[in-house]
Tab-separated table of C-alpha atoms in Angstrom:
chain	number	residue	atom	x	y	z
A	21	UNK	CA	-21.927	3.050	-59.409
A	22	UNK	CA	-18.898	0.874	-59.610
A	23	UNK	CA	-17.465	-1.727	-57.579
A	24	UNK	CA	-15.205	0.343	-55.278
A	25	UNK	CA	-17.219	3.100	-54.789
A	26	UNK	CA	-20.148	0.976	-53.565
A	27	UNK	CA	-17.691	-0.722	-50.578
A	28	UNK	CA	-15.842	2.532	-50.236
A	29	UNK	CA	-19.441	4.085	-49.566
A	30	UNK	CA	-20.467	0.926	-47.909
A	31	UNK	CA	-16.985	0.949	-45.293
A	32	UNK	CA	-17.824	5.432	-44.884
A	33	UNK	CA	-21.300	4.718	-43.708
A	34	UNK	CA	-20.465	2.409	-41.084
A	35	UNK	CA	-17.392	4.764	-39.990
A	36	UNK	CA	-14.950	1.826	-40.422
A	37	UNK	CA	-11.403	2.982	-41.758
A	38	UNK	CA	-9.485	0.484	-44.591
A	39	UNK	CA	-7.609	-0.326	-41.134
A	40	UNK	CA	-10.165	-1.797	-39.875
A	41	UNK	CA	-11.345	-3.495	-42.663
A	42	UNK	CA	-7.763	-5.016	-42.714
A	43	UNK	CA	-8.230	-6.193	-39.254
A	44	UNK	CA	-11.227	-8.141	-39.714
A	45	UNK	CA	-10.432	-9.641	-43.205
A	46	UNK	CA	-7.190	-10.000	-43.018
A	47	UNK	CA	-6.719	-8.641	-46.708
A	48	UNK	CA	-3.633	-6.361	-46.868
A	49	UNK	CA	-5.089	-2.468	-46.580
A	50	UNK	CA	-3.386	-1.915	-50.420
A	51	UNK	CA	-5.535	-4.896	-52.053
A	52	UNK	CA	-8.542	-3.309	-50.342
A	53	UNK	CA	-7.538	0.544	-51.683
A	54	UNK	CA	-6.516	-1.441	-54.999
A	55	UNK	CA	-10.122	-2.627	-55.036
A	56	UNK	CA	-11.970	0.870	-53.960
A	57	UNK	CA	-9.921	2.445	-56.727
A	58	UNK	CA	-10.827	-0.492	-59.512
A	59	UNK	CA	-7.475	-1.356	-59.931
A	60	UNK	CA	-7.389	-4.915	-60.240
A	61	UNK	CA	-4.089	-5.135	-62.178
A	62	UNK	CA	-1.867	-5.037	-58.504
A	63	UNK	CA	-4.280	-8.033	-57.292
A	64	UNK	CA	-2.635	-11.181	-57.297
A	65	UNK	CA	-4.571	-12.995	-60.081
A	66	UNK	CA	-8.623	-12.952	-60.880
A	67	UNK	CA	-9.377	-15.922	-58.132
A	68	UNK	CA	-7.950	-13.683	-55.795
A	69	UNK	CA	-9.899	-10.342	-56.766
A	70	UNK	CA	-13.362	-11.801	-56.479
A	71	UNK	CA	-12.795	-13.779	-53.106
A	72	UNK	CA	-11.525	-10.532	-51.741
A	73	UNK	CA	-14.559	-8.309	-53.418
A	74	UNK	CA	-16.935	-10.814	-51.502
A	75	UNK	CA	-15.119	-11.087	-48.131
A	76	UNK	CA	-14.766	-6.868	-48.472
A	77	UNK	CA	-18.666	-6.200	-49.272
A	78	UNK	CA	-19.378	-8.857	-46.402
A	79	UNK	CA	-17.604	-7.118	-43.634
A	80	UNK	CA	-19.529	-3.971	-44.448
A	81	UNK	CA	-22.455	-5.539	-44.747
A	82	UNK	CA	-23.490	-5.762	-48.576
A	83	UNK	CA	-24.687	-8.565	-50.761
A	84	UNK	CA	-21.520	-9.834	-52.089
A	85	UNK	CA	-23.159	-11.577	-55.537
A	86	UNK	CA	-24.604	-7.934	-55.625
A	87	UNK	CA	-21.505	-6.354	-55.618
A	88	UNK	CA	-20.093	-9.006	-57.993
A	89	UNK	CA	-22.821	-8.737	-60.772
A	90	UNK	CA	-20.773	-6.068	-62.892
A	91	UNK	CA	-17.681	-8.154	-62.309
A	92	UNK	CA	-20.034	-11.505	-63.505
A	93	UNK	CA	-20.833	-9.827	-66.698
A	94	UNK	CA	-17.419	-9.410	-67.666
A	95	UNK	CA	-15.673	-12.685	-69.768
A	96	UNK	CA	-15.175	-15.381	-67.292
A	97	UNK	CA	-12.083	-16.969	-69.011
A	98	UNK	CA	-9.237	-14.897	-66.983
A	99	UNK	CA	-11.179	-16.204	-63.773
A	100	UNK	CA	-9.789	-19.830	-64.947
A	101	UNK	CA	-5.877	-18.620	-65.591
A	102	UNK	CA	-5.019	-18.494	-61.342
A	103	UNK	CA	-6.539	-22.215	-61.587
A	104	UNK	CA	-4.437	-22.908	-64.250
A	105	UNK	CA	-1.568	-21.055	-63.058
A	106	UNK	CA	-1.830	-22.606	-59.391
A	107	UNK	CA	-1.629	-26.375	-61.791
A	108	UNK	CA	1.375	-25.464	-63.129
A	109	UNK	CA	3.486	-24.144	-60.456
A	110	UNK	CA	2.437	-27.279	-58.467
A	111	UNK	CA	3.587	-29.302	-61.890
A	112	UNK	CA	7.088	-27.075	-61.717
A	113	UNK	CA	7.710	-27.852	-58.115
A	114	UNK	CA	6.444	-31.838	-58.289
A	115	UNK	CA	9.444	-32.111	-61.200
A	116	UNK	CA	11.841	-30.439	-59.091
A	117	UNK	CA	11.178	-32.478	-56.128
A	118	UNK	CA	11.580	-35.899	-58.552
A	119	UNK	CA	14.839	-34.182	-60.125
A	120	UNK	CA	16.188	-33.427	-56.668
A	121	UNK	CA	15.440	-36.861	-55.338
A	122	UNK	CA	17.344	-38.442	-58.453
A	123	UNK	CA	20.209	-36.267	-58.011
A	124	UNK	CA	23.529	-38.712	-56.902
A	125	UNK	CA	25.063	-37.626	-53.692
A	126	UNK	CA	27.821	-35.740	-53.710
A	127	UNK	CA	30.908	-36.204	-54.407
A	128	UNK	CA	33.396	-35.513	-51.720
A	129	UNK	CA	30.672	-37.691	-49.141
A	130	UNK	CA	33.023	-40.399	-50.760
A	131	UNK	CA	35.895	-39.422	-49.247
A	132	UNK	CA	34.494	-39.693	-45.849
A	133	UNK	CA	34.949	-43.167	-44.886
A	134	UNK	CA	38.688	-43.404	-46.265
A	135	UNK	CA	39.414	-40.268	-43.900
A	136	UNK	CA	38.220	-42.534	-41.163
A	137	UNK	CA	39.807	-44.893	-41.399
A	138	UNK	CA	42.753	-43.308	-41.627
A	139	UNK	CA	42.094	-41.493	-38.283
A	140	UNK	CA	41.129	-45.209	-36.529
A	141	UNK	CA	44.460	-46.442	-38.061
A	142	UNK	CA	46.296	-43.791	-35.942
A	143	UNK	CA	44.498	-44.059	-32.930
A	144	UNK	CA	45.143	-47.961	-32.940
A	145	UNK	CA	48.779	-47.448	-33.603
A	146	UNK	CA	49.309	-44.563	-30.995
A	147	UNK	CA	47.296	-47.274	-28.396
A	148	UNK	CA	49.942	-49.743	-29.554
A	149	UNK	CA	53.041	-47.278	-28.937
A	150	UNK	CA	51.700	-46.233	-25.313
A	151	UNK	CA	51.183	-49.954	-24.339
A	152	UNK	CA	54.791	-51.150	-25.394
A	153	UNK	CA	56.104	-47.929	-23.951
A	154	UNK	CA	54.374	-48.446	-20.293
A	155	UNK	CA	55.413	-52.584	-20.631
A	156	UNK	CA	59.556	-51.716	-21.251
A	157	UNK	CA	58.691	-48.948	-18.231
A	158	UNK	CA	57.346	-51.021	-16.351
A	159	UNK	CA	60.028	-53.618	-16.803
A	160	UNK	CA	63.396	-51.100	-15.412
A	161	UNK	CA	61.305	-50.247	-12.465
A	162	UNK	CA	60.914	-53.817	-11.769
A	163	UNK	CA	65.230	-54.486	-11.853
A	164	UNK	CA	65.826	-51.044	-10.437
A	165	UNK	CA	63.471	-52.089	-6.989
A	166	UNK	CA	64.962	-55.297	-7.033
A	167	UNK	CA	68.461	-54.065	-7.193
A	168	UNK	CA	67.620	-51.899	-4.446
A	169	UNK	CA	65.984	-54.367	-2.415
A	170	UNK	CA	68.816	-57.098	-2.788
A	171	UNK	CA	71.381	-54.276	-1.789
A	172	UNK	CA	69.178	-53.224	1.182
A	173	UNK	CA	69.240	-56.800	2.385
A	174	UNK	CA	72.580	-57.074	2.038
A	175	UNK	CA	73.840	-54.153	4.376
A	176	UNK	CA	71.295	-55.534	7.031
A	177	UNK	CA	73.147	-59.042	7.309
A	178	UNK	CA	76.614	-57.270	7.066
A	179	UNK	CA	75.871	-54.523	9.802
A	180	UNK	CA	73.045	-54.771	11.849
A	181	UNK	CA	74.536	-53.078	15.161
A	182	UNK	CA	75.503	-50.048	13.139
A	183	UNK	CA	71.851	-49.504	11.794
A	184	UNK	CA	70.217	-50.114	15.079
A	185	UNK	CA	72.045	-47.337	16.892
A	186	UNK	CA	71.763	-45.113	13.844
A	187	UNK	CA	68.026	-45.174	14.544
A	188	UNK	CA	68.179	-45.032	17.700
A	189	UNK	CA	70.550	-41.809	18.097
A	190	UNK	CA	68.212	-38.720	17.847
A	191	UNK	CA	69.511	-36.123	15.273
A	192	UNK	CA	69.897	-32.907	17.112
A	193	UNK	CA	69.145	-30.669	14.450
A	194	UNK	CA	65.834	-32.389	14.519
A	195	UNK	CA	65.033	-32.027	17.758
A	196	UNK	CA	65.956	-27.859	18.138
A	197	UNK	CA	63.394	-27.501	15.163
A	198	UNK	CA	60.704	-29.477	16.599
A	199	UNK	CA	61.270	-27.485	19.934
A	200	UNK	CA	61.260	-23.989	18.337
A	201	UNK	CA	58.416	-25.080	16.145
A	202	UNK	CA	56.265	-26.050	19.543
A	203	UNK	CA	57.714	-22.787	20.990
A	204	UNK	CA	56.002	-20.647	18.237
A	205	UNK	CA	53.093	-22.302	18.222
A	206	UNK	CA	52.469	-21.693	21.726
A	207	UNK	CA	52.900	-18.162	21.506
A	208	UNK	CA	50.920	-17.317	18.866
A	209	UNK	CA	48.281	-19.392	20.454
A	210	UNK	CA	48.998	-17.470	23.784
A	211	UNK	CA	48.681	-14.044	21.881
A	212	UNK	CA	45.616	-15.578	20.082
A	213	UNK	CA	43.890	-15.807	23.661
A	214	UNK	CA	45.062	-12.614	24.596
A	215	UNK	CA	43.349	-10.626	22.153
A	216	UNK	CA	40.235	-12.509	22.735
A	217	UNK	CA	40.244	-11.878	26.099
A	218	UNK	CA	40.666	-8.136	25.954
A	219	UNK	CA	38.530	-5.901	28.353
A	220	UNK	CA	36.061	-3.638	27.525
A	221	UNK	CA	37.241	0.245	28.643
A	222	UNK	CA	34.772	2.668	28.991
A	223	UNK	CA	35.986	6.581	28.375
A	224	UNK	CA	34.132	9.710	29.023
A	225	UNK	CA	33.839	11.986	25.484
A	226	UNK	CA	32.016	14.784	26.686
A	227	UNK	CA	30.303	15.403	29.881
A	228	UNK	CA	27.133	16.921	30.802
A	229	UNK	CA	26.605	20.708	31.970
A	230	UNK	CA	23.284	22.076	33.974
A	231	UNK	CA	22.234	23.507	30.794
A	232	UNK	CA	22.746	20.526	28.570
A	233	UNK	CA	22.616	17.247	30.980
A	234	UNK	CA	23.635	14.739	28.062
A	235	UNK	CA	26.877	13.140	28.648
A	236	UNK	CA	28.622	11.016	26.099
A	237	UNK	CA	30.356	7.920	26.498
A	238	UNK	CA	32.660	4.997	24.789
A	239	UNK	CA	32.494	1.590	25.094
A	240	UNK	CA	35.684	-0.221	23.406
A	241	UNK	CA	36.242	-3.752	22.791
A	242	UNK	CA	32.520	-4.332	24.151
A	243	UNK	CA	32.775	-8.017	22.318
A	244	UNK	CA	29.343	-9.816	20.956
A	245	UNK	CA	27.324	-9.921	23.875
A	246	UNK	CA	26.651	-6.088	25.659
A	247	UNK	CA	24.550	-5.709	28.810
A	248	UNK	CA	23.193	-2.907	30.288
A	249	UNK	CA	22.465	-3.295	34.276
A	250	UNK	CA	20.069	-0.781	35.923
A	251	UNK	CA	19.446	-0.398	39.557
A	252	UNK	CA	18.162	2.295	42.304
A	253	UNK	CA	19.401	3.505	46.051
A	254	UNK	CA	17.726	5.521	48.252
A	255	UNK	CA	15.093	6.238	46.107
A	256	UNK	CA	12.756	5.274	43.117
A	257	UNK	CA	13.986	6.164	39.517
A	258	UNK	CA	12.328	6.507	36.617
A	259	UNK	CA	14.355	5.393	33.228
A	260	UNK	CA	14.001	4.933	29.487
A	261	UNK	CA	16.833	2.805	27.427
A	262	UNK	CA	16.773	3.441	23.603
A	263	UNK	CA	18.474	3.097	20.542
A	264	UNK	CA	20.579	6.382	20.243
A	265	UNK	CA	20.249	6.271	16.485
A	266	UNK	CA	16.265	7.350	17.864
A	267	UNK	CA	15.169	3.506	16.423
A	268	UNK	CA	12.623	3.251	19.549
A	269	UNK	CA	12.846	2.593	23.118
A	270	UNK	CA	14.497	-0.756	24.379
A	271	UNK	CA	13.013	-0.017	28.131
A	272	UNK	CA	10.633	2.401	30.348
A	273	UNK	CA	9.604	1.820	34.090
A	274	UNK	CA	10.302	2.714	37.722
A	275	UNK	CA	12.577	0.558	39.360
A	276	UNK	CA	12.363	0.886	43.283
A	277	UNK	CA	15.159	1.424	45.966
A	278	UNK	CA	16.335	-1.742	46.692
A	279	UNK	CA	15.063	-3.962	44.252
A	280	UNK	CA	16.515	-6.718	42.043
A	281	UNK	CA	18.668	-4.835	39.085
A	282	UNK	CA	17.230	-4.503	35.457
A	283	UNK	CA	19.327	-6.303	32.649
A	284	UNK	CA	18.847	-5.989	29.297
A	285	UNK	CA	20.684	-6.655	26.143
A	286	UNK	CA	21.779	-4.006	23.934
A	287	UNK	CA	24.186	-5.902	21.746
A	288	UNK	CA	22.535	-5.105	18.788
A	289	UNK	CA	22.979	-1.304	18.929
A	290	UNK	CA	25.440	1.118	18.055
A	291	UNK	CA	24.543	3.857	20.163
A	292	UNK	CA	22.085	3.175	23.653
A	293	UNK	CA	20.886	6.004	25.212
A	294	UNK	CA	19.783	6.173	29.141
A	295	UNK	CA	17.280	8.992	30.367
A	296	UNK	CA	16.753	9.070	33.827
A	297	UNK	CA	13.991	10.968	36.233
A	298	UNK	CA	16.295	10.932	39.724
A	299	UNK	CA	19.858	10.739	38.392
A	300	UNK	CA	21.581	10.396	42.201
A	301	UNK	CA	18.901	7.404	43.084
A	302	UNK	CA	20.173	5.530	39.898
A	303	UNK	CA	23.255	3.199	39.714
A	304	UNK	CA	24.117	2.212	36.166
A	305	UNK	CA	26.927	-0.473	34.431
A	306	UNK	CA	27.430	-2.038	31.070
A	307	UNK	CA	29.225	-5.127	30.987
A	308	UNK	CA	30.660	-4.412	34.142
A	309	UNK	CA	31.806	-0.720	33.765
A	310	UNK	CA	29.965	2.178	35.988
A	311	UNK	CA	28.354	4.776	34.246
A	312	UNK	CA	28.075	7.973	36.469
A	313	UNK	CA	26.447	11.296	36.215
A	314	UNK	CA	28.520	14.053	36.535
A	315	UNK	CA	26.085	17.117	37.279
A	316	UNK	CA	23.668	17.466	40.166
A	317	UNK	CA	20.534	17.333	37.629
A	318	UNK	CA	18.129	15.215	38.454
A	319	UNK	CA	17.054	14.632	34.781
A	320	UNK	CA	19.999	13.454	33.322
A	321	UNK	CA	21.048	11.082	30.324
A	322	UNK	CA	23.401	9.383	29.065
A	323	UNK	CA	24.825	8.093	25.710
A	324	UNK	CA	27.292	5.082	24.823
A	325	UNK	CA	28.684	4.504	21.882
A	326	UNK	CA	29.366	1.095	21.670
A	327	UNK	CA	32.584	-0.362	19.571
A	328	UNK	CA	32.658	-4.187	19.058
C-alpha cells in the first residue's frame, strides 16, 4: 500500500475529515489531498513533502519513519535541492540588500536644501517689509496725535468760557431719547410682570348627570406649583385623588367634619381626578378656585385638566 492510501486509511478510521487534519497541522487541506493522491509535484520542494508526510501520519496516529520507508528508498539527492535552493535565494537577497545599500541617493534630494533656503530668504525679507512698514506707521500717528493735541490746547487757552458752558448745556435731543428709552423699558418690564402674574381660571367642560356623575374641568394658567385642598362639613367624606391618566392614586382616606383641610401637590400631573363617597359633605379648591358638584349624587367625581 502506498503512502497516501495508508494516511488516507489512517485519517477514515479515526473519522477525521482533511479539515480537520488541516486544523491540527496547520498544512493547507490541498498539500494534504496532494499527499493522499501521491502527487508530490504541487508540494513546495522535497524538504517540504517529507516534514508534512511525518506531521500527517502523526496526527492520525502512525509511525511516521514507517510511513516514510518507501519514500527513504527512493534517491536521496532531490531531498538536498530545497537546502540548496533555500542557500541561494538567501545569497540573491544578501546581494540585493548590499546593492541597495550602495545605491547613491537620489537625485532631486539635492535640490532640497536650495528650495529652503529660498523659502527662509522670503520669509526674512517679508519680516523686514512688515517691520519698516509698522515703524513709518507708527511714525504719522505719532505727528497726527501731536497735531491734534497742540491744536486741542490751543482752543482751551483761547476760549475756555465757551467750552465750559458747551458742556454744561444739556443737548435736548439727548435727553427726549434717554426719556423714551426709560419709558419703554418700563413698560415692557410692567407687561413682563403682568403676564407672570396671571390668574389661574377654572371652567366647567362638561358636567355630571345622575347616570354618569363625572364632571370635567379646566384649570388655565395653573403656573409651576398646583395644589389641591380637601376638606369636609357636616359630615365625614371619603376621597381618592389620582392621576387621571390612571398612573395610581395620589391620596385615599376619610377626612372628618371639621377637621384641618388636606393639601397635596399635584403639580406634576396633567389630569387629577377626585372621587368622593358624600359629595355634599365635601368642599374642594385648587390653587384657590372651588370645585363644586353639580348633581345630588352622593358618589361623585371630578376631573381637572390642568394647563401650565
Amino acid at each position: 500500500m502506498d503512502i497516501g492510501a495508508k494516511l488516507r486509511e489512517a485519517r477514515e478510521s479515526k473519522g477525521m475529515t482533511l479539515e480537520d487534519v488541516q486544523q491540527r497541522t496547520k498544512i493547507q487541506k490541498r498539500y494534504l489531498k496532494a499527499i493522499e493522491e501521491n502527487n508530490h509535484s504541487v508540494m513546495p520542494g522535497e524538504f517540504y513533502t517529507r516534514a508534512f508526510i511525518k506531521e500527517y501520519a502523526q496526527t492520525v496516529g502512525l509511525d511516521p519513519d514507517e510511513v516514510l520507508e518507501p519514500k527513504n528508498q527512493q534517491p536521496q539527492e532531490t531531498a538536498a535541492a530545497p537546502v540548496q535552493d533555500e542557500r541561494d535565494a538567501s545569497s540573491r537577497q544578501e546581494r540585493s540588500r548590499v546593492q541597495e545599500n550602495d545605491r547613491p541617493p537620489r537625485r532631486e534630494r539635492k535640490g532640497i536644501p536650495y528650495l529652503s533656503s529660498i523659502i527662509i530668504g522670503l520669509l526674512v525679507l517679508a519680516a523686514i517689509v512688515v517691520v519698516i512698514f509698522i515703524y513709518a506707521r507708527g511714525t504719522d500717528d505719532n505727528t497726527d496725535n501731536n497735531s491734534a493735541q497742540n491744536q486741542q490746547n490751543e482752543d482751551q487757552v483761547t476760549s475756555p468760557e465757551t467750552d465750559q458752558s458747551t458742556e454744561q448745556e444739556p443737548d435736548a435731543g439727548q435727553s427726549a431719547d434717554s426719556e423714551e428709552q426709560t419709558d419703554d423699558a418700563a413698560e415692557e418690564e410692567q407687561s413682563q410682570e403682568e403676564e407672570e402674574q396671571a390668574e389661574p381660571s377654572l371652567s366647567v367642560d362638561e358636567e355630571g348627570t345622575a347616570s354618569n356623575p363625572v364632571t370635567t374641568y379646566t384649570l388655565e394658567d395653573a403656573g409651576d406649583e398646583v395644589t389641591l385642598t380637601l376638606a369636609a362639613e357636616d359630615g365625614d367624606a371619603w376621597l381618592q385623588v389620582g392621576d387621571g391618566n390612571n398612573a395610581g392614586n395620589v391620596y385615599t382616606g376619610t377626612i372628618s367634619a371639621g377637621s384641618e383641610p388636606v393639601e397635596q401637590d399635584v403639580s406634576d400631573l396633567e389630569t387629577v381626578s377626585i372621587k368622593t363617597g358624600f359629595a355634599s359633605a365635601t368642599k374642594l379648591e385648587i390653587n384657590g378656585q372651588e370645585l363644586t358638584f353639580p348633581i345630588d349624587n352622593d358618589v361623585q367625581t371630578i376631573t381637572v385638566n390642568i394647563k401650565k
